Amino acid sequence: MRPQKSVLSGLFMVTTHNLGFPRIGTKRELTFALDSFWNGESSAAELQKTGAQLRQKHWQHQAKLDFVPVGDFSFYDQVLDTSFMLGNVPARISQLEGSELDNYFRAARGRSANDSEQDVCCSSGMTKWFDTNYHYIVPEFSADTHFKPDSSRILAQVAEAKAQGMNIKPVIIGPVTYLFSGKARDGSDKLALLPRLLPAYAQLLIDLRDAGVEWVQVDEPLLVTKLNGAWRHAYDLAYHHLKSCGIKILLATYFGTLEENFRLACELPVQGLHMDAVNALKEVLPMIDWLPFHKVLSLGVINGRNIWKTDLNYTLDWLEPFHARLKERLWLAPSCSLLHVPVDVNNEDQLDAEIKSWLAFARQKLDELVTLGKALNEGREAVADELTANRNALLSRRASTRVNNPAVKDSASQITAAFEQRNSVFSTRLATQSAQLKLPIFPTTTIGSFPHTEENRQVRRQFKQGEIDQQKYSQLLQDEIKQCVQIQEELGLDVLVHGEPERNDMVEYFGEQLNGYAISQSAWVQSYGSLCVKPPIIYGDISRSKPMTVEWMQFAQSLTKKPMKAMLTGPVTLLNWSFVRDDQPHATTGYQLALAMRDEVLDLEKAGLRIIQIDEPALREGLPLRESQRKDYLNWAVKSFRISANGVRDETQIHTHMCYSEFNDIIDTIAAMDADVLTIEAAHSGTELPEIFDSFNYPNSIGPGVYDIHSPSVPNEEHIITALSSAASKVCASQLWVNPDCGLKIRRWDEVIPALQSMVSAAKKLRQNYI
């Protein structure tokens, strides 16, 4: 047992712990192991070995903490892990032959290693985890759902960690958040399943208790959202049912404030409560006043969602009085799991040294946590050097002339309402565009990217490393664009794209060319499964020095008489999918990005491009969890998009794309963006337009995705016709476009070509019925 009181300082000891660690590995070892297994190049045993090696490394990185998390590692997604741990696997998957790992990947991506095309089953739906860019596999429920708990996976990891001498705290998703995060496929009331679910959770907790576990972290981030009476009552039922399991529960909330759930969280029969003090600092003092004396209070004092160094001196200023009151009942942790940040800033040997000095990735955030704990346990003098270095780094950032650009701020101050307005209403624009573009009903297109092959990635690497010059690089990329255009011509698509062979990432590509951005070398973050993203870093005011896409788009348009669609990333997505500066409001940065992208749009129009797509897949995910904060966000987000898009003439058609079509609650906002064409993900969610289109008369054109690009499955013509016919029952057929769910970058050509063939042939058949 840890001492309850420091011999050196006489202060009561705080406990340090972590809510979760990035699982991908410092060099994306998990990504490469998964891809190798799925491609049939390695065995399940080899994949499991890589998983065990990563867990061991991650626990070692966290060994300086008082508790390390167990169960936060996953081969795909922790929500899917929970579904398998609870025995909640769709029958269409659980009845298939093969191992549990095979069925796990079938649920995640529609196919496991070595499955043939005939073996493919429908994967489960995917959406974003609260307001993050992390995706999870949506649990499926029905009125007949029953749960059969299986704790073997987490117990095996408990045994692994204990064998390595770790003091552990298993992590599981709480029953109410799990139930809320799922979908009842038959329209039944999923909350009615709670009485069946709770015995399964109780058994898991008892199994952990019997394995010698003292504390378990139960994640309930749903508590930071507004809940109706039934869901609030579900918390009372759940934790009164679980309180007799004989194990200490640390109930973890994060991503926001508790507000009306404050007293509920205080009074639940658990032994400890974690709250996000980064986002809910104003609630900490009331929590100390309210929380019963026998409960631990864990404070999330390090931002688990961003990469800037913590102001340690400021944090200690407000922490020390709380420590004086709570004594050994005070625990310290990051605000949420560190899954949402890169692993180690020390891997950045090419990043500008000054900017690097301002950053803290997962391992550095744990160092900050240890410093805070030591300062409270032994006094600030025990960490005087660390506090001085931290203060100097923060002062350097605040004083840097690279951060603030008066000219950019002046340009943003000149924005007027006229920047947001198209010249004419949609109906007038549509007539003008139709006369010019001469597209058929059910026009076919793609979202932008085509498969990025290893040869393509190698060309980009060679150019960045100076192995080939600009002329050779441009020629190789032009050859790829030619091939991409030729394939689309042969397939018979109506609106073509250039395939984006020059782009490593839809955000990073623009970040590399905009002032105020820094690009990391290896700051990878998991999005889902093996897919990782490397968000660029917005450290200063944003401006555009020169055109970023015009040369490539002019070349692509010169290869075809069909309309070529120029592809841009919108200002809100550029912001939400970057690590954003925390020293000014996000709206201010959003407007700066909007002006930069507006300049690019106008240059594309001048270059002769008549269709310009401005992708905003991250607009929905930036929506605050609290309804009271949403209006302000949506106002500046939509304004940013309109600033970027609406300087063009009527004949220029503006498209936008959004992933994950769960926007019933903001459909008015989507319409207010006034894009001529909206394309959305629909295939991965069951190939259905969202229910809101039954009642909301969407005014502009829309393309519901008919090809799920997250799965290697190839849709057939009949499947696509059914999907489009269903969509035509909700919106006018003349409004419909035909397209995949998203870009095709992560797919292979042998999957993409037959899928697009099905899409084109389905559109042709439908035209015969609607002409």
PDB file of N, CA and C in Angstrom, residues 438-519:
ATOM      1  N   LYS A 438     -25.130  20.272 -68.056  1.00  0.00           N
ATOM      2  CA  LYS A 438     -25.865  19.279 -68.862  1.00  0.00           C
ATOM      3  C   LYS A 438     -25.702  17.856 -68.314  1.00  0.00           C
ATOM      4  N   LEU A 439     -25.919  17.707 -67.019  1.00  0.00           N
ATOM      5  CA  LEU A 439     -25.805  16.401 -66.370  1.00  0.00           C
ATOM      6  C   LEU A 439     -27.127  15.660 -66.425  1.00  0.00           C
ATOM      7  N   PRO A 440     -27.105  14.318 -66.479  1.00  0.00           N
ATOM      8  CA  PRO A 440     -28.346  13.544 -66.459  1.00  0.00           C
ATOM      9  C   PRO A 440     -28.956  13.501 -65.069  1.00  0.00           C
ATOM     10  N   ILE A 441     -30.189  13.021 -64.967  1.00  0.00           N
ATOM     11  CA  ILE A 441     -30.762  12.737 -63.652  1.00  0.00           C
ATOM     12  C   ILE A 441     -29.941  11.626 -63.007  1.00  0.00           C
ATOM     13  N   PHE A 442     -29.854  11.611 -61.700  1.00  0.00           N
ATOM     14  CA  PHE A 442     -28.996  10.690 -60.954  1.00  0.00           C
ATOM     15  C   PHE A 442     -27.535  10.798 -61.435  1.00  0.00           C
ATOM     16  N   PRO A 443     -26.960  11.989 -61.429  1.00  0.00           N
ATOM     17  CA  PRO A 443     -25.561  12.115 -61.866  1.00  0.00           C
ATOM     18  C   PRO A 443     -24.627  11.367 -60.923  1.00  0.00           C
ATOM     19  N   THR A 444     -23.618  10.731 -61.498  1.00  0.00           N
ATOM     20  CA  THR A 444     -22.683   9.925 -60.713  1.00  0.00           C
ATOM     21  C   THR A 444     -21.361  10.661 -60.537  1.00  0.00           C
ATOM     22  N   THR A 445     -20.801  10.531 -59.353  1.00  0.00           N
ATOM     23  CA  THR A 445     -19.501  11.113 -59.050  1.00  0.00           C
ATOM     24  C   THR A 445     -18.897  10.352 -57.886  1.00  0.00           C
ATOM     25  N   THR A 446     -17.698  10.737 -57.477  1.00  0.00           N
ATOM     26  CA  THR A 446     -17.090  10.201 -56.263  1.00  0.00           C
ATOM     27  C   THR A 446     -16.788  11.370 -55.334  1.00  0.00           C
ATOM     28  N   ILE A 447     -16.364  11.051 -54.125  1.00  0.00           N
ATOM     29  CA  ILE A 447     -16.173  12.099 -53.119  1.00  0.00           C
ATOM     30  C   ILE A 447     -14.831  12.804 -53.272  1.00  0.00           C
ATOM     31  N   GLY A 448     -13.861  12.192 -53.938  1.00  0.00           N
ATOM     32  CA  GLY A 448     -12.620  12.931 -54.172  1.00  0.00           C
ATOM     33  C   GLY A 448     -11.408  12.063 -54.384  1.00  0.00           C
ATOM     34  N   SER A 449     -10.983  11.336 -53.369  1.00  0.00           N
ATOM     35  CA  SER A 449      -9.744  10.568 -53.469  1.00  0.00           C
ATOM     36  C   SER A 449     -10.000   9.214 -54.114  1.00  0.00           C
ATOM     37  N   PHE A 450      -8.964   8.712 -54.788  1.00  0.00           N
ATOM     38  CA  PHE A 450      -8.950   7.345 -55.296  1.00  0.00           C
ATOM     39  C   PHE A 450      -7.825   6.597 -54.588  1.00  0.00           C
ATOM     40  N   PRO A 451      -7.744   5.267 -54.753  1.00  0.00           N
ATOM     41  CA  PRO A 451      -6.784   4.490 -53.955  1.00  0.00           C
ATOM     42  C   PRO A 451      -5.371   5.052 -54.003  1.00  0.00           C
ATOM     43  N   HIS A 452      -4.781   5.162 -52.824  1.00  0.00           N
ATOM     44  CA  HIS A 452      -3.381   5.545 -52.700  1.00  0.00           C
ATOM     45  C   HIS A 452      -2.558   4.266 -52.579  1.00  0.00           C
ATOM     46  N   THR A 453      -1.851   3.951 -53.634  1.00  0.00           N
ATOM     47  CA  THR A 453      -1.068   2.718 -53.673  1.00  0.00           C
ATOM     48  C   THR A 453       0.268   2.923 -52.979  1.00  0.00           C
ATOM     49  N   GLU A 454       0.977   1.839 -52.748  1.00  0.00           N
ATOM     50  CA  GLU A 454       2.307   1.925 -52.162  1.00  0.00           C
ATOM     51  C   GLU A 454       3.243   2.697 -53.089  1.00  0.00           C
ATOM     52  N   GLU A 455       3.055   2.531 -54.400  1.00  0.00           N
ATOM     53  CA  GLU A 455       3.883   3.273 -55.354  1.00  0.00           C
ATOM     54  C   GLU A 455       3.653   4.773 -55.206  1.00  0.00           C
ATOM     55  N   ASN A 456       2.386   5.151 -54.999  1.00  0.00           N
ATOM     56  CA  ASN A 456       2.061   6.565 -54.810  1.00  0.00           C
ATOM     57  C   ASN A 456       2.701   7.113 -53.539  1.00  0.00           C
ATOM     58  N   ARG A 457       2.601   6.364 -52.462  1.00  0.00           N
ATOM     59  CA  ARG A 457       3.203   6.807 -51.196  1.00  0.00           C
ATOM     60  C   ARG A 457       4.721   6.888 -51.307  1.00  0.00           C
ATOM     61  N   GLN A 458       5.306   5.965 -52.061  1.00  0.00           N
ATOM     62  CA  GLN A 458       6.752   5.978 -52.238  1.00  0.00           C
ATOM     63  C   GLN A 458       7.206   7.220 -53.000  1.00  0.00           C
ATOM     64  N   VAL A 459       6.446   7.623 -54.006  1.00  0.00           N
ATOM     65  CA  VAL A 459       6.785   8.827 -54.767  1.00  0.00           C
ATOM     66  C   VAL A 459       6.801  10.044 -53.847  1.00  0.00           C
ATOM     67  N   ARG A 460       5.787  10.164 -52.980  1.00  0.00           N
ATOM     68  CA  ARG A 460       5.747  11.304 -52.057  1.00  0.00           C
ATOM     69  C   ARG A 460       6.924  11.270 -51.087  1.00  0.00           C
ATOM     70  N   ARG A 461       7.263  10.060 -50.603  1.00  0.00           N
ATOM     71  CA  ARG A 461       8.411   9.930 -49.698  1.00  0.00           C
ATOM     72  C   ARG A 461       9.704  10.334 -50.392  1.00  0.00           C
ATOM     73  N   GLN A 462       9.876   9.872 -51.618  1.00  0.00           N
ATOM     74  CA  GLN A 462      11.099  10.187 -52.349  1.00  0.00           C
ATOM     75  C   GLN A 462      11.241  11.689 -52.565  1.00  0.00           C
ATOM     76  N   PHE A 463      10.117  12.351 -52.843  1.00  0.00           N
ATOM     77  CA  PHE A 463      10.169  13.791 -53.066  1.00  0.00           C
ATOM     78  C   PHE A 463      10.520  14.526 -51.767  1.00  0.00           C
ATOM     79  N   LYS A 464       9.870  14.131 -50.677  1.00  0.00           N
ATOM     80  CA  LYS A 464      10.132  14.788 -49.397  1.00  0.00           C
ATOM     81  C   LYS A 464      11.567  14.568 -48.936  1.00  0.00           C
ATOM     82  N   GLN A 465      12.137  13.424 -49.273  1.00  0.00           N
ATOM     83  CA  GLN A 465      13.498  13.115 -48.841  1.00  0.00           C
ATOM     84  C   GLN A 465      14.549  13.607 -49.836  1.00  0.00           C
ATOM     85  N   GLY A 466      14.095  14.294 -50.895  1.00  0.00           N
ATOM     86  CA  GLY A 466      15.030  14.861 -51.856  1.00  0.00           C
ATOM     87  C   GLY A 466      15.608  13.874 -52.841  1.00  0.00           C
ATOM     88  N   GLU A 467      14.998  12.694 -52.953  1.00  0.00           N
ATOM     89  CA  GLU A 467      15.522  11.671 -53.859  1.00  0.00           C
ATOM     90  C   GLU A 467      15.096  11.922 -55.303  1.00  0.00           C
ATOM     91  N   ILE A 468      13.996  12.654 -55.503  1.00  0.00           N
ATOM     92  CA  ILE A 468      13.584  13.071 -56.836  1.00  0.00           C
ATOM     93  C   ILE A 468      13.277  14.559 -56.793  1.00  0.00           C
ATOM     94  N   ASP A 469      13.479  15.245 -57.931  1.00  0.00           N
ATOM     95  CA  ASP A 469      13.270  16.688 -57.937  1.00  0.00           C
ATOM     96  C   ASP A 469      11.821  17.026 -58.269  1.00  0.00           C
ATOM     97  N   GLN A 470      11.498  18.330 -58.242  1.00  0.00           N
ATOM     98  CA  GLN A 470      10.127  18.786 -58.452  1.00  0.00           C
ATOM     99  C   GLN A 470       9.608  18.371 -59.829  1.00  0.00           C
ATOM    100  N   GLN A 471      10.445  18.466 -60.844  1.00  0.00           N
ATOM    101  CA  GLN A 471      10.002  18.118 -62.198  1.00  0.00           C
ATOM    102  C   GLN A 471       9.624  16.647 -62.293  1.00  0.00           C
ATOM    103  N   LYS A 472      10.470  15.775 -61.768  1.00  0.00           N
ATOM    104  CA  LYS A 472      10.182  14.341 -61.799  1.00  0.00           C
ATOM    105  C   LYS A 472       8.939  14.022 -60.974  1.00  0.00           C
ATOM    106  N   TYR A 473       8.840  14.648 -59.802  1.00  0.00           N
ATOM    107  CA  TYR A 473       7.681  14.436 -58.921  1.00  0.00           C
ATOM    108  C   TYR A 473       6.389  14.830 -59.631  1.00  0.00           C
ATOM    109  N   SER A 474       6.375  15.998 -60.246  1.00  0.00           N
ATOM    110  CA  SER A 474       5.170  16.466 -60.934  1.00  0.00           C
ATOM    111  C   SER A 474       4.801  15.532 -62.083  1.00  0.00           C
ATOM    112  N   GLN A 475       5.804  15.040 -62.808  1.00  0.00           N
ATOM    113  CA  GLN A 475       5.520  14.146 -63.929  1.00  0.00           C
ATOM    114  C   GLN A 475       4.898  12.843 -63.450  1.00  0.00           C
ATOM    115  N   LEU A 476       5.433  12.285 -62.368  1.00  0.00           N
ATOM    116  CA  LEU A 476       4.880  11.029 -61.840  1.00  0.00           C
ATOM    117  C   LEU A 476       3.441  11.211 -61.371  1.00  0.00           C
ATOM    118  N   LEU A 477       3.163  12.343 -60.711  1.00  0.00           N
ATOM    119  CA  LEU A 477       1.803  12.588 -60.250  1.00  0.00           C
ATOM    120  C   LEU A 477       0.859  12.844 -61.424  1.00  0.00           C
ATOM    121  N   GLN A 478       1.333  13.537 -62.447  1.00  0.00           N
ATOM    122  CA  GLN A 478       0.498  13.754 -63.625  1.00  0.00           C
ATOM    123  C   GLN A 478       0.145  12.427 -64.297  1.00  0.00           C
ATOM    124  N   ASP A 479       1.088  11.508 -64.305  1.00  0.00           N
ATOM    125  CA  ASP A 479       0.809  10.185 -64.879  1.00  0.00           C
ATOM    126  C   ASP A 479      -0.295   9.485 -64.091  1.00  0.00           C
ATOM    127  N   GLU A 480      -0.259   9.635 -62.766  1.00  0.00           N
ATOM    128  CA  GLU A 480      -1.310   9.015 -61.948  1.00  0.00           C
ATOM    129  C   GLU A 480      -2.654   9.665 -62.185  1.00  0.00           C
ATOM    130  N   ILE A 481      -2.654  10.980 -62.305  1.00  0.00           N
ATOM    131  CA  ILE A 481      -3.909  11.693 -62.570  1.00  0.00           C
ATOM    132  C   ILE A 481      -4.484  11.256 -63.911  1.00  0.00           C
ATOM    133  N   LYS A 482      -3.635  11.122 -64.913  1.00  0.00           N
ATOM    134  CA  LYS A 482      -4.093  10.657 -66.229  1.00  0.00           C
ATOM    135  C   LYS A 482      -4.761   9.289 -66.120  1.00  0.00           C
ATOM    136  N   GLN A 483      -4.116   8.384 -65.385  1.00  0.00           N
ATOM    137  CA  GLN A 483      -4.686   7.045 -65.222  1.00  0.00           C
ATOM    138  C   GLN A 483      -6.029   7.107 -64.501  1.00  0.00           C
ATOM    139  N   CYS A 484      -6.100   7.939 -63.475  1.00  0.00           N
ATOM    140  CA  CYS A 484      -7.334   8.063 -62.699  1.00  0.00           C
ATOM    141  C   CYS A 484      -8.470   8.611 -63.568  1.00  0.00           C
ATOM    142  N   VAL A 485      -8.175   9.622 -64.365  1.00  0.00           N
ATOM    143  CA  VAL A 485      -9.192  10.202 -65.247  1.00  0.00           C
ATOM    144  C   VAL A 485      -9.629   9.183 -66.292  1.00  0.00           C
ATOM    145  N   GLN A 486      -8.675   8.444 -66.838  1.00  0.00           N
ATOM    146  CA  GLN A 486      -8.998   7.440 -67.850  1.00  0.00           C
ATOM    147  C   GLN A 486      -9.925   6.366 -67.280  1.00  0.00           C
ATOM    148  N   ILE A 487      -9.644   5.911 -66.069  1.00  0.00           N
ATOM    149  CA  ILE A 487     -10.497   4.886 -65.440  1.00  0.00           C
ATOM    150  C   ILE A 487     -11.913   5.419 -65.260  1.00  0.00           C
ATOM    151  N   GLN A 488     -12.041   6.661 -64.815  1.00  0.00           N
ATOM    152  CA  GLN A 488     -13.370   7.239 -64.616  1.00  0.00           C
ATOM    153  C   GLN A 488     -14.114   7.412 -65.935  1.00  0.00           C
ATOM    154  N   GLU A 489     -13.394   7.796 -66.985  1.00  0.00           N
ATOM    155  CA  GLU A 489     -14.015   7.902 -68.314  1.00  0.00           C
ATOM    156  C   GLU A 489     -14.545   6.547 -68.756  1.00  0.00           C
ATOM    157  N   GLU A 490     -13.738   5.504 -68.567  1.00  0.00           N
ATOM    158  CA  GLU A 490     -14.146   4.162 -68.981  1.00  0.00           C
ATOM    159  C   GLU A 490     -15.318   3.655 -68.158  1.00  0.00           C
ATOM    160  N   LEU A 491     -15.346   4.022 -66.883  1.00  0.00           N
ATOM    161  CA  LEU A 491     -16.470   3.607 -66.027  1.00  0.00           C
ATOM    162  C   LEU A 491     -17.757   4.338 -66.387  1.00  0.00           C
ATOM    163  N   GLY A 492     -17.639   5.530 -66.956  1.00  0.00           N
ATOM    164  CA  GLY A 492     -18.822   6.286 -67.338  1.00  0.00           C
ATOM    165  C   GLY A 492     -19.341   7.218 -66.271  1.00  0.00           C
ATOM    166  N   LEU A 493     -18.490   7.613 -65.326  1.00  0.00           N
ATOM    167  CA  LEU A 493     -18.911   8.592 -64.327  1.00  0.00           C
ATOM    168  C   LEU A 493     -19.211   9.923 -64.994  1.00  0.00           C
ATOM    169  N   ASP A 494     -20.129  10.673 -64.407  1.00  0.00           N
ATOM    170  CA  ASP A 494     -20.565  11.935 -65.018  1.00  0.00           C
ATOM    171  C   ASP A 494     -19.708  13.123 -64.602  1.00  0.00           C
ATOM    172  N   VAL A 495     -19.328  13.189 -63.333  1.00  0.00           N
ATOM    173  CA  VAL A 495     -18.466  14.251 -62.825  1.00  0.00           C
ATOM    174  C   VAL A 495     -17.214  13.589 -62.273  1.00  0.00           C
ATOM    175  N   LEU A 496     -16.063  14.008 -62.784  1.00  0.00           N
ATOM    176  CA  LEU A 496     -14.811  13.339 -62.461  1.00  0.00           C
ATOM    177  C   LEU A 496     -14.038  14.090 -61.377  1.00  0.00           C
ATOM    178  N   VAL A 497     -13.092  13.394 -60.777  1.00  0.00           N
ATOM    179  CA  VAL A 497     -12.158  13.983 -59.826  1.00  0.00           C
ATOM    180  C   VAL A 497     -10.751  13.591 -60.261  1.00  0.00           C
ATOM    181  N   HIS A 498      -9.748  14.268 -59.729  1.00  0.00           N
ATOM    182  CA  HIS A 498      -8.385  13.956 -60.157  1.00  0.00           C
ATOM    183  C   HIS A 498      -7.720  12.891 -59.299  1.00  0.00           C
ATOM    184  N   GLY A 499      -8.369  12.461 -58.205  1.00  0.00           N
ATOM    185  CA  GLY A 499      -7.895  11.347 -57.398  1.00  0.00           C
ATOM    186  C   GLY A 499      -6.994  11.706 -56.244  1.00  0.00           C
ATOM    187  N   GLU A 500      -6.513  12.953 -56.204  1.00  0.00           N
ATOM    188  CA  GLU A 500      -5.707  13.462 -55.091  1.00  0.00           C
ATOM    189  C   GLU A 500      -4.410  12.695 -54.838  1.00  0.00           C
ATOM    190  N   PRO A 501      -3.654  12.309 -55.875  1.00  0.00           N
ATOM    191  CA  PRO A 501      -2.411  11.565 -55.611  1.00  0.00           C
ATOM    192  C   PRO A 501      -1.343  12.409 -54.924  1.00  0.00           C
ATOM    193  N   GLU A 502      -1.467  13.730 -55.010  1.00  0.00           N
ATOM    194  CA  GLU A 502      -0.470  14.609 -54.398  1.00  0.00           C
ATOM    195  C   GLU A 502      -0.718  14.848 -52.917  1.00  0.00           C
ATOM    196  N   ARG A 503      -1.846  14.328 -52.386  1.00  0.00           N
ATOM    197  CA  ARG A 503      -2.242  14.659 -51.013  1.00  0.00           C
ATOM    198  C   ARG A 503      -1.993  13.482 -50.077  1.00  0.00           C
ATOM    199  N   ASN A 504      -1.263  13.744 -49.036  1.00  0.00           N
ATOM    200  CA  ASN A 504      -1.053  12.730 -48.006  1.00  0.00           C
ATOM    201  C   ASN A 504      -2.269  12.614 -47.092  1.00  0.00           C
ATOM    202  N   ASP A 505      -2.948  13.726 -46.880  1.00  0.00           N
ATOM    203  CA  ASP A 505      -4.095  13.785 -45.969  1.00  0.00           C
ATOM    204  C   ASP A 505      -4.896  15.031 -46.318  1.00  0.00           C
ATOM    205  N   MET A 506      -6.204  14.962 -46.156  1.00  0.00           N
ATOM    206  CA  MET A 506      -7.056  16.064 -46.598  1.00  0.00           C
ATOM    207  C   MET A 506      -6.888  17.331 -45.760  1.00  0.00           C
ATOM    208  N   VAL A 507      -6.316  17.213 -44.577  1.00  0.00           N
ATOM    209  CA  VAL A 507      -6.047  18.386 -43.751  1.00  0.00           C
ATOM    210  C   VAL A 507      -4.570  18.754 -43.811  1.00  0.00           C
ATOM    211  N   GLU A 508      -3.710  17.762 -43.635  1.00  0.00           N
ATOM    212  CA  GLU A 508      -2.285  18.036 -43.605  1.00  0.00           C
ATOM    213  C   GLU A 508      -1.804  18.675 -44.910  1.00  0.00           C
ATOM    214  N   TYR A 509      -2.366  18.250 -46.039  1.00  0.00           N
ATOM    215  CA  TYR A 509      -1.957  18.793 -47.331  1.00  0.00           C
ATOM    216  C   TYR A 509      -2.088  20.312 -47.357  1.00  0.00           C
ATOM    217  N   PHE A 510      -3.189  20.813 -46.835  1.00  0.00           N
ATOM    218  CA  PHE A 510      -3.393  22.261 -46.814  1.00  0.00           C
ATOM    219  C   PHE A 510      -2.583  22.907 -45.691  1.00  0.00           C
ATOM    220  N   GLY A 511      -2.442  22.199 -44.566  1.00  0.00           N
ATOM    221  CA  GLY A 511      -1.637  22.723 -43.474  1.00  0.00           C
ATOM    222  C   GLY A 511      -0.201  22.966 -43.883  1.00  0.00           C
ATOM    223  N   GLU A 512       0.312  22.117 -44.778  1.00  0.00           N
ATOM    224  CA  GLU A 512       1.683  22.283 -45.248  1.00  0.00           C
ATOM    225  C   GLU A 512       1.866  23.579 -46.040  1.00  0.00           C
ATOM    226  N   GLN A 513       0.768  24.112 -46.577  1.00  0.00           N
ATOM    227  CA  GLN A 513       0.868  25.263 -47.472  1.00  0.00           C
ATOM    228  C   GLN A 513       0.307  26.554 -46.880  1.00  0.00           C
ATOM    229  N   LEU A 514      -0.258  26.477 -45.689  1.00  0.00           N
ATOM    230  CA  LEU A 514      -0.818  27.658 -45.041  1.00  0.00           C
ATOM    231  C   LEU A 514       0.117  28.168 -43.959  1.00  0.00           C
ATOM    232  N   ASN A 515       0.274  29.468 -43.882  1.00  0.00           N
ATOM    233  CA  ASN A 515       1.061  30.066 -42.812  1.00  0.00           C
ATOM    234  C   ASN A 515       0.312  29.919 -41.488  1.00  0.00           C
ATOM    235  N   GLY A 516       1.036  29.644 -40.418  1.00  0.00           N
ATOM    236  CA  GLY A 516       0.428  29.465 -39.100  1.00  0.00           C
ATOM    237  C   GLY A 516       0.260  28.018 -38.711  1.00  0.00           C
ATOM    238  N   TYR A 517       0.607  27.101 -39.624  1.00  0.00           N
ATOM    239  CA  TYR A 517       0.538  25.660 -39.369  1.00  0.00           C
ATOM    240  C   TYR A 517       1.948  25.088 -39.186  1.00  0.00           C
ATOM    241  N   ALA A 518       2.082  24.090 -38.339  1.00  0.00           N
ATOM    242  CA  ALA A 518       3.295  23.274 -38.248  1.00  0.00           C
ATOM    243  C   ALA A 518       2.917  21.827 -38.529  1.00  0.00           C
ATOM    244  N   ILE A 519       3.790  21.103 -39.194  1.00  0.00           N
ATOM    245  CA  ILE A 519       3.526  19.725 -39.569  1.00  0.00           C
ATOM    246  C   ILE A 519       4.463  18.807 -38.797  1.00  0.00           C
TER     247      ILE A 519
END
